Amino acid sequence: MRIFRPLMLLFAVVAVVLALAVTGFATPPLPSTLAKYAAGTVKILPLERAFPLDEQVELSELRARDRVRHARILLGGGGRQSSVGGVVDFPVQGSSDPYLVGSKTTMLYFTKVKLGSPPTEFNVQIDTGSDILWVTCSTCSNCPHSSGLGIDLHFFDAPGSLTAGSVTCSDPICSSVFQTTAAQCSENNQCGYSFRYGDGSGTSGFYMTDTFYFDAILGESLVANSSAPIVFGCSTYQSGDLTKSDKAVDGIFGFGKGKLSVVSQLSSRGITPPVFSHCLKGDGSGGGVFVLGEILVPGIVYSPLVPSQPHYNLNMLSIGVNGQMLPIDAAVFEASNTRGTIVDTGTTLTYLVKEAYDPFINAISNSVSQLVTPIISNGEQCYLVSTSISDVFPPVSFNFAGGASMMLRPQEYLFHYGFYDGASMWCIGFKIAPEEQTILGDLVLKDKVFVYDLARQRIGWTNYDCSMSVNVSVTSGKDIVNSGQPCLTISTRNILLRFLFSMLLTLLLCIFFSLT
């Protein structure tokens, strides 16, 4: 009888926990961003639209913005810099529609980050084409103080942060092998950086260390405030487009491959996994989700990253229109320092090398010649359409190494540009690439899950409705993340099984001691 009561209790616990483990239950949504990994945490950042939907912006403005950006890309790693920069991703706002944005502005996605003690919140543009996380310093001499995007601008006050620290010129971070000849040292021995873009715009400042804040899911159910020290840039001077109030944000959040990117900094310390994902919503209110972790959805296909490249380069092999491969020499896509195919969330449109652009335009026009009216508007190839574009325009495929194809619907290579003579006018959203470098911008990246698997050096994608929840890998279980209004509903099966094991061990120890 001495063991009867413990055994009955043991059997009861086993029955209850097994029932819960089999059926599962949902915990209430958590208003937070991080879920615990076996080797760290997952960070989830909601995306939002940056601009109103009631006005249009000229395509020439979008191309001008992209040209500035591409000049920076072609300089390598975000321009001249004294050290490679940081990257991280959070809740995201913004739009991928190049015409449904506010006038005098261009489209972008941005998110919010918190730095310093006490923490200050910054709105920063997300960008997979550059490395460093930088925000505007309070000492900036010519930085904008207001924004046409409807957001409040903030400035990093280094003296006012209790945890801020300088990166000196003798610091290994500043003198690392990733340092370029553009390294600068100030009179007070601070490690400086300088980014210069092709049109003369850019930013300069110095590197800082301070506390970076995020929410962590502990034990798969408990939300806890967490933080980690990171290195980032503090901008003291800006020029060109960065000084314009109508486009102003607090900085740029790079997600590139650099060793000082926030992704690299956090994953190297086991705080987050070496993978990040995004799902950019293309219609309605825009937005989406950025995750420092792996989004799990069926049907993801992967293509290996081209090694020894500063950006996220893929090896494109061919382009298909309506199932027919276009007559394009694959050599025009071969990767080098100035050629290849880059995945870049900081670019609005999509750019093909001329040898691919011309056959693509011809193939699209020929396939719809009997169903729509072609028209040239402001030098752009457009079409007057009286029905749904899905019923008229063909599917397109970008084909990559590893057998991975990116399937594009008409709305992912066309954009709506108003009405003409009672018909909808749709224009081609692809342009001729600068410097023979194909760049996949938000027009084709939207409405897809993208996974940047840095450990396996590959990128994966699949079409997805980014207004829906996504599954995020957490140890051997999953988190459900709502991309529009970030929340987590944690799967409980794995934690219940672990709880069962702990209870069994405890009860067995009780039985052992009751018999001795």
Coordinates of N, CA, C and O in Angstrom, one line a residue, residues 81-83 167-169 174 179 182-186 189-194 204-207:
Q81 N 33.4 51.7 -46.5 CA 33.1 51.6 -45.1 C 34.3 51.2 -44.3 O 35.2 50.5 -44.8
S82 N 34.4 51.6 -43.0 CA 35.5 51.3 -42.2 C 35.4 49.9 -41.6 O 36.4 49.3 -41.2
S83 N 34.2 49.4 -41.5 CA 34.0 48.0 -41.1 C 32.7 47.5 -41.7 O 31.9 48.4 -42.0
V167 N 33.4 52.4 -30.1 CA 34.3 51.4 -30.7 C 35.6 52.2 -31.0 O 35.6 53.0 -31.9
T168 N 36.7 51.9 -30.4 CA 37.9 52.6 -30.6 C 38.6 52.1 -31.8 O 38.3 51.0 -32.3
C169 N 39.5 52.9 -32.3 CA 40.3 52.5 -33.5 C 41.1 51.3 -33.3 O 41.5 50.6 -34.2
C174 N 37.2 47.2 -35.2 CA 37.6 48.2 -36.2 C 38.8 47.8 -37.0 O 38.9 48.2 -38.2
Q179 N 37.8 45.2 -42.3 CA 37.9 46.6 -42.4 C 38.5 47.0 -43.8 O 39.3 46.3 -44.4
A182 N 38.9 52.6 -46.3 CA 38.2 53.8 -46.0 C 38.0 54.0 -44.5 O 37.3 54.9 -44.1
A183 N 38.7 53.2 -43.7 CA 38.6 53.4 -42.2 C 39.0 54.8 -41.8 O 39.9 55.4 -42.3
Q184 N 38.2 55.3 -40.8 CA 38.5 56.6 -40.3 C 38.7 56.6 -38.8 O 38.0 55.8 -38.1
C185 N 39.5 57.4 -38.3 CA 39.6 57.6 -36.9 C 39.4 59.1 -36.5 O 40.0 59.9 -37.1
S186 N 38.5 59.3 -35.6 CA 38.3 60.7 -35.2 C 39.3 61.1 -34.2 O 40.2 60.3 -33.7
N189 N 39.6 59.1 -31.0 CA 39.9 57.7 -31.2 C 38.7 56.8 -31.4 O 38.7 55.7 -31.0
Q190 N 37.6 57.4 -32.1 CA 36.5 56.6 -32.4 C 36.6 56.0 -33.8 O 37.1 56.6 -34.7
C191 N 36.1 54.7 -33.9 CA 36.1 54.0 -35.2 C 35.0 54.5 -36.1 O 33.8 54.4 -35.7
G192 N 35.3 55.2 -37.2 CA 34.3 55.8 -38.0 C 34.0 55.0 -39.3 O 34.7 54.1 -39.6
Y193 N 32.9 55.4 -39.9 CA 32.5 54.7 -41.2 C 32.1 55.8 -42.1 O 31.7 56.9 -41.7
S194 N 32.1 55.5 -43.4 CA 31.6 56.5 -44.4 C 31.1 55.7 -45.6 O 31.8 54.9 -46.2
S204 N 27.8 59.3 -43.0 CA 29.1 59.0 -42.3 C 28.8 59.1 -40.8 O 27.8 59.8 -40.4
G205 N 29.6 58.5 -40.0 CA 29.5 58.6 -38.5 C 30.5 57.7 -37.9 O 31.6 57.5 -38.4
F206 N 30.1 57.1 -36.7 CA 31.0 56.2 -36.0 C 30.3 55.0 -35.4 O 29.0 55.1 -35.3
Y207 N 31.0 54.0 -35.1 CA 30.4 52.8 -34.6 C 30.2 52.9 -33.1 O 31.1 53.5 -32.4

